[in-house]
Short mmCIF file of C-alpha atoms in Angstrom, two decimals:
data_model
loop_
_atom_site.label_atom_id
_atom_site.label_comp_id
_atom_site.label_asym_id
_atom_site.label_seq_id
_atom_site.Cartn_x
_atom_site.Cartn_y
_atom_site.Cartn_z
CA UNK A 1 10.92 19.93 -22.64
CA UNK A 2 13.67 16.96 -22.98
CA UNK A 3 13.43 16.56 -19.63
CA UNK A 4 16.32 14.97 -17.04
CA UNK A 5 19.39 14.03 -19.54
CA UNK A 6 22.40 12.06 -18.95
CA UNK A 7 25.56 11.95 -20.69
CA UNK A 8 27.58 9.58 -22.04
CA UNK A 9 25.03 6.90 -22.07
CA UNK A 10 27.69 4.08 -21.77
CA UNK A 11 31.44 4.77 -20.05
CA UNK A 12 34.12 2.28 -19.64
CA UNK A 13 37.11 3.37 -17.66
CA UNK A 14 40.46 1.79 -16.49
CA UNK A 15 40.72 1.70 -12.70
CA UNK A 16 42.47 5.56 -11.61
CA UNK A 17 40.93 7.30 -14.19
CA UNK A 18 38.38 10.21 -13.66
CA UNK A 19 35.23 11.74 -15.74
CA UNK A 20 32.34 13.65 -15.05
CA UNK A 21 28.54 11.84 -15.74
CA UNK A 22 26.81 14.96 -16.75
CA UNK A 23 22.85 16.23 -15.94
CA UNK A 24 20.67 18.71 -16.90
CA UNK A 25 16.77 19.47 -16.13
CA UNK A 26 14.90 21.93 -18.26
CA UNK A 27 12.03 21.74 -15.79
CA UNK A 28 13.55 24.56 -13.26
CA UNK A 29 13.57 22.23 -10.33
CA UNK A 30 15.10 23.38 -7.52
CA UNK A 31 15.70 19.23 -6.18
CA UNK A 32 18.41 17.27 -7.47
CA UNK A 33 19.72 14.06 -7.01
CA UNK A 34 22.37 10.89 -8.14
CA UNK A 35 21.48 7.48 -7.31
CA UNK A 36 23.62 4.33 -8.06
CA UNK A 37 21.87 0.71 -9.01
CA UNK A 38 23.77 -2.22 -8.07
CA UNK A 39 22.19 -5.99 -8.93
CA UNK A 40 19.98 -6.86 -5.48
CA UNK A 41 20.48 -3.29 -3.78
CA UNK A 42 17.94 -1.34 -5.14
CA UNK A 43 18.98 2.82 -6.02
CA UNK A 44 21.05 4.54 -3.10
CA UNK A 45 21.22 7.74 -2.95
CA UNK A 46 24.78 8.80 -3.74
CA UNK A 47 24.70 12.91 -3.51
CA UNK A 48 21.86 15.74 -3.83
CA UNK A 49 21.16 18.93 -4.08
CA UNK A 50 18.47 21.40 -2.97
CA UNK A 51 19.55 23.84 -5.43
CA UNK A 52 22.52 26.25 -7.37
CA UNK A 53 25.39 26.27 -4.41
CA UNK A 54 23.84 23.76 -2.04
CA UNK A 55 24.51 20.05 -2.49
CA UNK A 56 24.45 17.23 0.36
CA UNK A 57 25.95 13.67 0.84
CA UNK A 58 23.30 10.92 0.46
CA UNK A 59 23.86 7.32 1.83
CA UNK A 60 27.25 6.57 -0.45
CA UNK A 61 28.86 9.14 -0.89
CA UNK A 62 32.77 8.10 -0.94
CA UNK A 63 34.46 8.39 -4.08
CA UNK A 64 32.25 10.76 -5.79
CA UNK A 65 32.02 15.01 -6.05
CA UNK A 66 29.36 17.16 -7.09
CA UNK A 67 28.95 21.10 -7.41
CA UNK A 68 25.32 22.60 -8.44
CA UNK A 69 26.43 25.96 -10.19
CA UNK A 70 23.18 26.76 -11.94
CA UNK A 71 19.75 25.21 -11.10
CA UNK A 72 19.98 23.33 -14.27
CA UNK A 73 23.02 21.36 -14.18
CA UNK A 74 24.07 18.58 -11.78
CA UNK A 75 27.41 16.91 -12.50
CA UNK A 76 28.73 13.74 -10.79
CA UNK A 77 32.46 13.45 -10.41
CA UNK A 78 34.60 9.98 -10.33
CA UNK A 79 37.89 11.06 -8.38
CA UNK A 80 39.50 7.82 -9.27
CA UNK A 81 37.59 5.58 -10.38
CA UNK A 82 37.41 1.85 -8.75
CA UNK A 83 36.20 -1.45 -10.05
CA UNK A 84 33.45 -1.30 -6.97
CA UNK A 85 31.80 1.80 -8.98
CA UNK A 86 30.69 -0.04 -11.98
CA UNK A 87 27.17 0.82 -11.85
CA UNK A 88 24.37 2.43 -13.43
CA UNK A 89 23.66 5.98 -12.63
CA UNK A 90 20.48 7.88 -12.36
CA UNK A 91 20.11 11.22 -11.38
CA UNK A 92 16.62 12.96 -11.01
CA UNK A 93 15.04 15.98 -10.26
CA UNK A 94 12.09 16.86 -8.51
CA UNK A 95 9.80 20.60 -8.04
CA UNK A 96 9.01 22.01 -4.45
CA UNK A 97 6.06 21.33 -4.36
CA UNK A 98 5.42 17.86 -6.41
CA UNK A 99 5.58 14.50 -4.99
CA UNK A 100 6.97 13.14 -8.58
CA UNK A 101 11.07 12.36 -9.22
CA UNK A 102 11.68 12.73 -12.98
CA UNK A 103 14.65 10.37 -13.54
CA UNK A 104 17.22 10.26 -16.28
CA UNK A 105 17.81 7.41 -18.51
CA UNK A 106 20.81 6.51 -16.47
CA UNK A 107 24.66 5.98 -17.81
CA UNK A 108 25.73 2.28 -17.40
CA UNK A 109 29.54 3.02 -15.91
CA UNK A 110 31.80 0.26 -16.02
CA UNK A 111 35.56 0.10 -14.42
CA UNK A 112 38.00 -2.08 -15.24
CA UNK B 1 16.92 5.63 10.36
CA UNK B 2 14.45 5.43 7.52
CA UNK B 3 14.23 1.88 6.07
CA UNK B 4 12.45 0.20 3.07
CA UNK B 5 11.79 -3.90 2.68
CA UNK B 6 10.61 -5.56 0.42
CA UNK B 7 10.62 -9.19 0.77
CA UNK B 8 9.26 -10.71 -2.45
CA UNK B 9 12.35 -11.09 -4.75
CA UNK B 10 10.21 -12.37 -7.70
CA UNK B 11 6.51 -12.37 -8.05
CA UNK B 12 4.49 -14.30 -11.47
CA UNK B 13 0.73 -13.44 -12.11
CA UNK B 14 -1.29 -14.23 -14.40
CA UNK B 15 -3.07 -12.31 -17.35
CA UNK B 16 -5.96 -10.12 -16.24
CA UNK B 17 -5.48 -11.04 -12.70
CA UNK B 18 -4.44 -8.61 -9.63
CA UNK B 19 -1.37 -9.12 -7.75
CA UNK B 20 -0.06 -7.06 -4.80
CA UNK B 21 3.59 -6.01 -3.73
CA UNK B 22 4.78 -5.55 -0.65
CA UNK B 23 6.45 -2.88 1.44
CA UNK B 24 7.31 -2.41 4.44
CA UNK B 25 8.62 0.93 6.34
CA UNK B 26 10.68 2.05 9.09
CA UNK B 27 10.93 5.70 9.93
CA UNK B 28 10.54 8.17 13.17
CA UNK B 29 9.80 10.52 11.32
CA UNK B 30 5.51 11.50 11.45
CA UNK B 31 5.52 12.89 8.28
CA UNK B 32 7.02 11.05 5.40
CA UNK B 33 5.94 10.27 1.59
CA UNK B 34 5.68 6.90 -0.11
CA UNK B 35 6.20 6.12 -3.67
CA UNK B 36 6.42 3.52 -6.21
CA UNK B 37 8.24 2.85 -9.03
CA UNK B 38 8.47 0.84 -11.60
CA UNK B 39 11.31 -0.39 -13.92
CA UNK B 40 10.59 -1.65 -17.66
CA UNK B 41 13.76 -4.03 -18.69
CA UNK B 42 14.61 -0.74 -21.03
CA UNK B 43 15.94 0.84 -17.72
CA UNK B 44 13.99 3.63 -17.08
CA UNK B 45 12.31 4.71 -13.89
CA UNK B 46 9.07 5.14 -13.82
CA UNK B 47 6.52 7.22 -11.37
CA UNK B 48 3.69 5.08 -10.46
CA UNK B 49 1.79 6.47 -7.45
CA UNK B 50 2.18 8.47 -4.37
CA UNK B 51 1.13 8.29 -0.80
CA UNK B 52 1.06 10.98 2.09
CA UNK B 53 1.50 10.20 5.48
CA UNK B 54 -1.08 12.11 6.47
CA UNK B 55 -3.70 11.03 3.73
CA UNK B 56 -6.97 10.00 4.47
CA UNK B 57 -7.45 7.98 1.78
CA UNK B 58 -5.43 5.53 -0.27
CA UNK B 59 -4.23 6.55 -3.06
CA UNK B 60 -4.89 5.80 -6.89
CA UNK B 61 -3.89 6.07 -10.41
CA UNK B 62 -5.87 3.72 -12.84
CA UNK B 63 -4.84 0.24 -12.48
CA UNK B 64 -2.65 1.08 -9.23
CA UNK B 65 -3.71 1.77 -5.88
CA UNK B 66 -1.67 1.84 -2.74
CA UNK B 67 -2.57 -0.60 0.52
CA UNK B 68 -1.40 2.33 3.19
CA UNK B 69 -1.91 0.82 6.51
CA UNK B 70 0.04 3.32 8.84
CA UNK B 71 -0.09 1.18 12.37
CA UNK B 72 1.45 -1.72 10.23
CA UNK B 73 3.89 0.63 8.30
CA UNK B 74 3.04 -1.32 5.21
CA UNK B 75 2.24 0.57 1.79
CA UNK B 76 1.78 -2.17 -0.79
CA UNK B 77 1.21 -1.89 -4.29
CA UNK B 78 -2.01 -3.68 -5.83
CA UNK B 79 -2.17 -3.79 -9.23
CA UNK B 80 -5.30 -5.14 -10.82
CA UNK B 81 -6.13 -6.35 -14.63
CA UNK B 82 -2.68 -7.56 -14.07
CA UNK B 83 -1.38 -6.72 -18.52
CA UNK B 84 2.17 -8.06 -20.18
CA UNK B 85 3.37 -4.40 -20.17
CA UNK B 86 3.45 -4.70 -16.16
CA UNK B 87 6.05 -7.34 -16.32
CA UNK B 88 9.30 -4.92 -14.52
CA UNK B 89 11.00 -4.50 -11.15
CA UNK B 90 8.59 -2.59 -9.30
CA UNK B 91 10.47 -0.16 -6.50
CA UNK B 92 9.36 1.10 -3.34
CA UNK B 93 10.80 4.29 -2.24
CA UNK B 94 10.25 6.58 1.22
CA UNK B 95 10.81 10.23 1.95
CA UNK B 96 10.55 12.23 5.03
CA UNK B 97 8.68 15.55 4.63
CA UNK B 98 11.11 16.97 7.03
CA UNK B 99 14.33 17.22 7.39
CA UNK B 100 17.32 16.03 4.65
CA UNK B 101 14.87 15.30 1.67
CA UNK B 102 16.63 12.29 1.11
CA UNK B 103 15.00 9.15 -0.55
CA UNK B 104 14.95 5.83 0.40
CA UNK B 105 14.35 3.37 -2.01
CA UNK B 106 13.62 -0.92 -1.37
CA UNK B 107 15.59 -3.26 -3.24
CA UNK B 108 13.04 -3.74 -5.52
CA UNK B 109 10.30 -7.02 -6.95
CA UNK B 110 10.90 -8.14 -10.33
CA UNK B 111 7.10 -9.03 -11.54
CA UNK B 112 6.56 -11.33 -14.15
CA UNK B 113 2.87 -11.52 -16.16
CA UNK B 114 1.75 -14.57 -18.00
CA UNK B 115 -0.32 -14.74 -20.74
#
């Protein structure tokens, strides 16, 4: 199993622009999630999903779109993106029934 | 609303030697989760240990136990045999059992152990 993967690893974008951090779980898990981690603010919980079709907004949510087509794949959208979203991004995925979040290696976003 | 502190920034311990982190929680919510995390400077998040509200007992994973006392709505982190490899920003995170399956995490204690 690989896991929770993220893609690109590293991302600089020009203020406006848009892109898509990508994640996939080969676990099956039914529990998705994005986080942001800013210097001094610990990981908030940006959107998540509690499976294929379903998604929620977590605690910041502006700026950012997400779809959950299959149970494997959780994409996180930048509309346009703003110097206040440089970041780095986890997302993480969890079974029903376990207590454990598997996390990604996260995708250090920077906007210029 | 749920609600995570932790109010030691920076914490140094020595070699061999146990050192605890706090937490602190705020929910009204009877049945919640507690976790903790912790961070190696290579960026990755990693599961440490998990509490239920509605354990018993506290819980523990080799080195790491967890200090749940529920009337205080503390759940710190004791690490003992304190080794180099536990210097990283250690995370505290909540999650109620009911409801929007969100989590909650603290803003986190950077732990530094001397040799």
């Amino acid at each position: 199993n690989a896991g929770v993967t993220q893609t690109p690893k590293f991302q600089v974008l020009k203020t406006g622009q848009s892109m898509t951090l990508q994640c996939a779980q080969d676990m099956n898990h039914e529990y998705m999630s994005w986080y942001r981690q800013d210097p001094g603010m610990g990981l908030r919980l940006i959107h998540y999903s509690v499976g294929a079709g379903i998604t929620d907004q977590g605690e910041v949510p502006n700026g950012y779109n997400v779809s959950r087509s299959t149970t494997e794949d959780f994409p996180l959208r930048l509309l346009s993106a703003a110097p206040s979203q440089t970041s780095v991004y986890f997302c993480a995925s969890r079974a029903p029934v376990s207590n454990e979040q598997f996390f990604g290696p996260g995708t250090r976003l920077t906007v210029l | 609303a749920q609600k995570i502190t932790q109010t030691q920034p920076g914490m140094f311990v020595q070699e061999k030697e146990a050192v605890t982190l706090d937490c602190t929680y705020d929910t009204s919510d009877p049945s919640y989760g507690l976790f903790w995390y912790k961070q190696p400077s290579s960026g990755e998040m990693i599961f440490l240990i998990y509490q239920g509200s509605y354990d018993q007992q506290n819980a523990t994973e080799g080195r790491y136990s967890l200090n749940f006392q529920k009337a205080r709505k503390s759940a710190n982190l004791v690490i003992s045999a304190s080794q180099l490899g536990d210097s990283a920003m250690y995370f505290c995170a909540m999650r109620e059992v009911s409801g929007t399956y969100k989590y909650i995490f603290g803003t986190g204690t950077r732990l530094k152990v001397l040799a």
